[in-house]
Short mmCIF file of C-alpha atoms in Angstrom, two decimals:
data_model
loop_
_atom_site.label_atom_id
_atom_site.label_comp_id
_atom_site.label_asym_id
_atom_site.label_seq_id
_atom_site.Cartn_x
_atom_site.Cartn_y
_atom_site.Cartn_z
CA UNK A 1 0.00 0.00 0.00
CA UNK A 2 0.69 3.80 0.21
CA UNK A 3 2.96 4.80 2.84
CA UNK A 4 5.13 8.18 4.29
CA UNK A 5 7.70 7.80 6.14
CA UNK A 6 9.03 11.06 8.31
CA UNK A 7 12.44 11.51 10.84
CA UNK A 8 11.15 11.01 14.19
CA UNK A 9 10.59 14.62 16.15
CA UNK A 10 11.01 16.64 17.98
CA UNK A 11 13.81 18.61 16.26
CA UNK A 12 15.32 21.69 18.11
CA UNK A 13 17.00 23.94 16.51
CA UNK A 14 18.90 27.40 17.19
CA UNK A 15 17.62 30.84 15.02
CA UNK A 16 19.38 30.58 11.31
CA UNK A 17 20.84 26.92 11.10
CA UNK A 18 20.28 24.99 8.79
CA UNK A 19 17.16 22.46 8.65
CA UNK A 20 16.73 18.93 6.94
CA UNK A 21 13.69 16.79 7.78
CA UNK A 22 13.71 13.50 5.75
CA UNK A 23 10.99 11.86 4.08
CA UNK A 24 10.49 8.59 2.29
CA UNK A 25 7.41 7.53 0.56
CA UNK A 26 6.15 3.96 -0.58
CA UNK A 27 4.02 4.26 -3.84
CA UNK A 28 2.04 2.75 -6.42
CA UNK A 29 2.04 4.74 -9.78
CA UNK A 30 3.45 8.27 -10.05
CA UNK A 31 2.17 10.20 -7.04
CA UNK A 32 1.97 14.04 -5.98
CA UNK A 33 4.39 14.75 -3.17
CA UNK A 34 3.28 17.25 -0.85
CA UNK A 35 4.67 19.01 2.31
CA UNK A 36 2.42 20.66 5.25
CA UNK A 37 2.56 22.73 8.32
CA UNK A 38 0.57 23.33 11.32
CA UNK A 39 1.16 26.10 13.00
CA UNK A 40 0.35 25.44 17.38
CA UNK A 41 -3.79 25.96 17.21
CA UNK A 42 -4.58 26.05 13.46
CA UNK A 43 -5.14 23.91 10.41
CA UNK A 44 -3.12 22.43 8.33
CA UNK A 45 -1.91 24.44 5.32
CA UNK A 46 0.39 23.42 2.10
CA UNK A 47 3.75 24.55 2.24
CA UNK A 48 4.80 23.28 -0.94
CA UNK A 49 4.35 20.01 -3.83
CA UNK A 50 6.08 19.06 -6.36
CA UNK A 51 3.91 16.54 -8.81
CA UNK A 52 6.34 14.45 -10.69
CA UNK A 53 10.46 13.33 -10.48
CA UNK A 54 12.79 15.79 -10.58
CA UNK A 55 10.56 19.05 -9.40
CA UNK A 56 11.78 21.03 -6.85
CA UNK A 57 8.65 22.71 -4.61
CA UNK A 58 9.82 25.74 -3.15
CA UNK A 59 7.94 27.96 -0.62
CA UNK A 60 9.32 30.81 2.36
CA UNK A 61 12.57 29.53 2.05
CA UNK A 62 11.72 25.61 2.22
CA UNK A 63 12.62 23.17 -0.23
CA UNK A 64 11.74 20.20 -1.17
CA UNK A 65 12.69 17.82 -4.43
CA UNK A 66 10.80 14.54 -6.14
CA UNK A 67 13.08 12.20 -5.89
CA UNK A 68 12.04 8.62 -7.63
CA UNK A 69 14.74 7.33 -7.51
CA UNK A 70 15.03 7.18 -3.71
CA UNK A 71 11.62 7.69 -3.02
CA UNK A 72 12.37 11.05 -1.36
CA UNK A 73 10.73 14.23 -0.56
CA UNK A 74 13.09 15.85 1.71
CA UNK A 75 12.23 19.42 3.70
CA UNK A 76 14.83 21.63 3.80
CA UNK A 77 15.36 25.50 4.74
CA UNK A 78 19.15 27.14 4.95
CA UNK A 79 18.24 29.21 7.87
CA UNK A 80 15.40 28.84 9.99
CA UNK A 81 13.54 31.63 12.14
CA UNK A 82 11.36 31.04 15.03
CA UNK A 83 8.24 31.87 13.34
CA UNK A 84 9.30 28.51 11.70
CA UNK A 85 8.23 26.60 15.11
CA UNK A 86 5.34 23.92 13.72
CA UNK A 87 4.68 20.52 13.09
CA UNK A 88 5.77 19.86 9.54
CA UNK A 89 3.85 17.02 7.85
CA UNK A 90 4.51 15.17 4.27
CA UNK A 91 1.86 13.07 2.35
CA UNK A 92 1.30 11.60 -1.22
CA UNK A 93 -2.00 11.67 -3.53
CA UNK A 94 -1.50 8.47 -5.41
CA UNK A 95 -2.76 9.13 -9.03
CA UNK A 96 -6.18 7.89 -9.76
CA UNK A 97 -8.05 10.20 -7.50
CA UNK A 98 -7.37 8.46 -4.40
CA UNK A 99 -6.89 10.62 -1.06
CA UNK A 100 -3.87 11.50 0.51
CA UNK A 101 -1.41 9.61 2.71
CA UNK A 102 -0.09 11.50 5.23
CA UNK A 103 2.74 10.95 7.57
CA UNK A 104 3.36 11.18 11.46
CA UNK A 105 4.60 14.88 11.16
CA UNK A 106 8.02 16.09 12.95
CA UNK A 107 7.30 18.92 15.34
CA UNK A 108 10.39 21.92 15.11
CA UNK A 109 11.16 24.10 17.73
CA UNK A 110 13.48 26.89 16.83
CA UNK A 111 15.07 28.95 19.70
CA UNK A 112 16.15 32.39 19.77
CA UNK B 1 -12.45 34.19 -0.73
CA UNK B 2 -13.30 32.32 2.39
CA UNK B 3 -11.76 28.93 3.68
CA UNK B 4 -12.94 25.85 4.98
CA UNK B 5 -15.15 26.71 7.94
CA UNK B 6 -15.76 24.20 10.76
CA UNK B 7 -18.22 24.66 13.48
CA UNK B 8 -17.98 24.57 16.77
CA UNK B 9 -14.30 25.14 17.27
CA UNK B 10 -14.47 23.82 20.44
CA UNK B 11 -16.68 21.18 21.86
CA UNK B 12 -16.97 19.77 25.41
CA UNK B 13 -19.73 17.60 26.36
CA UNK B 14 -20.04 14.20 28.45
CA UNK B 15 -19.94 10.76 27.59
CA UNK B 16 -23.05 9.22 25.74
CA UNK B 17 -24.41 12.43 24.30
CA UNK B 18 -24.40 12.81 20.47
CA UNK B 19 -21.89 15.18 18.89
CA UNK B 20 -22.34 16.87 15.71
CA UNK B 21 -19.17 18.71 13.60
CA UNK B 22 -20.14 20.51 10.75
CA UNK B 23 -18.43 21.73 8.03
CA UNK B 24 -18.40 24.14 4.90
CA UNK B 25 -15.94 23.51 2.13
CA UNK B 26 -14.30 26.16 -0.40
CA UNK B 27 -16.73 26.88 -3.05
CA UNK B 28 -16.35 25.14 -5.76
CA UNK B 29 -14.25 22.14 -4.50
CA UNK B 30 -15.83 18.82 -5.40
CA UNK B 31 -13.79 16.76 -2.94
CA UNK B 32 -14.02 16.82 0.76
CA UNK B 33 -12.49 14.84 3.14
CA UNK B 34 -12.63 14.35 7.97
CA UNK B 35 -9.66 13.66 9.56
CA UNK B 36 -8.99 12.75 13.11
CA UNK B 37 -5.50 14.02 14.79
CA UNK B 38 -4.86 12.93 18.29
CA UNK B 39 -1.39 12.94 19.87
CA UNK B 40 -1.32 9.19 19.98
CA UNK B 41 -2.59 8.49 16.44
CA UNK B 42 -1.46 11.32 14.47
CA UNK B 43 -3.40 12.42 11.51
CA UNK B 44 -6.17 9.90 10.01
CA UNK B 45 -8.57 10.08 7.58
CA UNK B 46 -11.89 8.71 8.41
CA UNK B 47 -14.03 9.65 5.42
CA UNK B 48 -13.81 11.14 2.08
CA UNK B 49 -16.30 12.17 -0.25
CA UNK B 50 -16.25 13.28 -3.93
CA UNK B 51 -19.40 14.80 -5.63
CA UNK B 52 -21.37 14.11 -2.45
CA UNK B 53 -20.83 10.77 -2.24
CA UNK B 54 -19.01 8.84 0.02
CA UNK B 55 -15.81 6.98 -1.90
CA UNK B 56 -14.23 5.42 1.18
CA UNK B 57 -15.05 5.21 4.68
CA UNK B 58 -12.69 2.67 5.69
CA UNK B 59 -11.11 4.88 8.51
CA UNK B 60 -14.42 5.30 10.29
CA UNK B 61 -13.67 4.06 13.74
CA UNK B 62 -17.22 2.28 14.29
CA UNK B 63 -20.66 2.19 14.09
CA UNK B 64 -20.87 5.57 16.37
CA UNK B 65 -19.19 7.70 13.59
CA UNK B 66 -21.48 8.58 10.67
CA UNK B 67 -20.99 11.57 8.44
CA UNK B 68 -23.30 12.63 5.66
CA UNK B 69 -23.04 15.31 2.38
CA UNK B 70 -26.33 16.48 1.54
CA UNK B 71 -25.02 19.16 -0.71
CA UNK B 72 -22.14 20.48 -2.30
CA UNK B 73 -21.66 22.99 1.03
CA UNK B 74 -22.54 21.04 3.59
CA UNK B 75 -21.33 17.96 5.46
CA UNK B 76 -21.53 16.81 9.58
CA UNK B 77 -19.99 14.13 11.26
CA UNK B 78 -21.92 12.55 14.39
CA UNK B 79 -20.88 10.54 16.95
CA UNK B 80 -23.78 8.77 18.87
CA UNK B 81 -22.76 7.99 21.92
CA UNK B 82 -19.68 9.70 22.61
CA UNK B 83 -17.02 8.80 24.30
CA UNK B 84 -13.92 9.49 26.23
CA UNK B 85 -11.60 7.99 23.53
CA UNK B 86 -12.98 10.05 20.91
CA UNK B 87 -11.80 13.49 22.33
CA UNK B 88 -9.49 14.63 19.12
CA UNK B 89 -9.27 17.54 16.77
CA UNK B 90 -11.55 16.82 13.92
CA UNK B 91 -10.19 19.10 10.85
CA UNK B 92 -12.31 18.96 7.56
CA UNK B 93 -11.03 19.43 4.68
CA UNK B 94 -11.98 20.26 0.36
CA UNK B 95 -10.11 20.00 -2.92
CA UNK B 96 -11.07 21.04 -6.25
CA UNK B 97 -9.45 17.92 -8.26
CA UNK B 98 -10.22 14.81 -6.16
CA UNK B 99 -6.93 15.06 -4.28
CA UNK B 100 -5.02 13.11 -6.90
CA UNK B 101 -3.44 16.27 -7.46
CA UNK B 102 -4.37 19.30 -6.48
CA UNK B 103 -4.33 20.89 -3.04
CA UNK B 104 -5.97 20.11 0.09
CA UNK B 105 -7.34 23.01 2.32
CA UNK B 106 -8.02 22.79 5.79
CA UNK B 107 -10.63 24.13 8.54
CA UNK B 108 -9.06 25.14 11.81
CA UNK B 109 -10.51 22.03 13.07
CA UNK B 110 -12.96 21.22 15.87
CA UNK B 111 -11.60 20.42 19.35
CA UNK B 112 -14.21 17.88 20.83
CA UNK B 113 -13.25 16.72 24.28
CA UNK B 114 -15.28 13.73 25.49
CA UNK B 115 -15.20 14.10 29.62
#
């Protein structure tokens, strides 16, 4: 079946370093790749997708590129603020018009 | 334009009574879709409709969980009776394309808490 894979939170960081949170996917097909965030008390909203190999989603900073080849969707951001502080989530839509698969989600804490 | 809106935003009440979550999706979107995020569980989906009719409800938990579509702007979950276990945040959510591709948009999600 479908499946997402995220690094196990929480991840702490210190204002401006560097961020990396890993994701792996398990497909059928050719699937949209998708990254979230929830900021503490609201919804979730899209950060940024990337809908076949070889895209690179960009969005404030983040990035993120399709990687078939290793099944990858990796979050990253060169220098994080602490507005960044959330719970970062990635998911799949399998083609076909089935629903998304969503993973655990990695909460980040970014100190001052 | 307006979002997903999800009513109430925060719900107590005690166990055995029925809860109802409502929701409005983006106009326009054909696909909408209740998830359940708990700290235990994470994020799951319990129910996802497209064109007003339920496609799969394989994530509802049991027979206590219902949720109905009666129109393109319109959809509740229930829970009859409650219970303790069921206290969650219940987001809803609506995409234009079916999710295959396109994006999903979420309420602010309903706090139910199940004393």
């Amino acid at each position: 079946g479908n499946s997402v894979t995220q690094m196990e939170g929480p991840v702490t960081l210190s204002e401006e370093a560097f961020l990396t949170i890993n994701c792996t996917y398990t497909a059928t097909g050719y699937p949209s790749l998708f990254w979230y965030v929830q900021y503490p008390g609201e919804g979730l909203q899209l950060l940024l997708k990337a809908t076949k190999a070889d895209d690179k989603g960009s969005n404030k900073g983040f990035e993120a590129t399709y990687r078939k080849e290793t099944t990858s969707f990796h979050l990253e951001k060169g220098s994080v603020q602490v507005s960044d502080s959330a719970v970062y989530f990635c998911a799949l839509s399998p083609s076909y018009g089935q629903n998304f698969v969503f993973g655990p989600g990695t909460r980040l804490s970014v100190l001052p | 334009d307006a979002g997903v809106i999800q009513s109430p935003r925060h719900e107590v009440t005690e166990m055995g009574q029925e809860v109802t979550l409502r929701c409005k999706p983006i106009s326009g979107h054909n696909s909408l879709f209740w998830y359940r995020q708990t700290m235990m569980r994470g994020l799951e989906l319990l129910i996802y409709f497209n064109n007003n009719v339920p496609i799969d409800d394989s994530g509802m938990p049991e027979d206590r969980f219902s949720a109905k579509m009666p129109n393109a702007s319109f959809s509740t979950l229930k829970i009859q009776p409650s219970e303790p276990r069921d206290s969650a945040v219940y987001f809803c959510a609506s995409s234009l394309t079916g999710g295959n591709t396109g994006e999903l948009f979420f309420g602010e999600g309903s706090r139910l808490t199940v004393l």
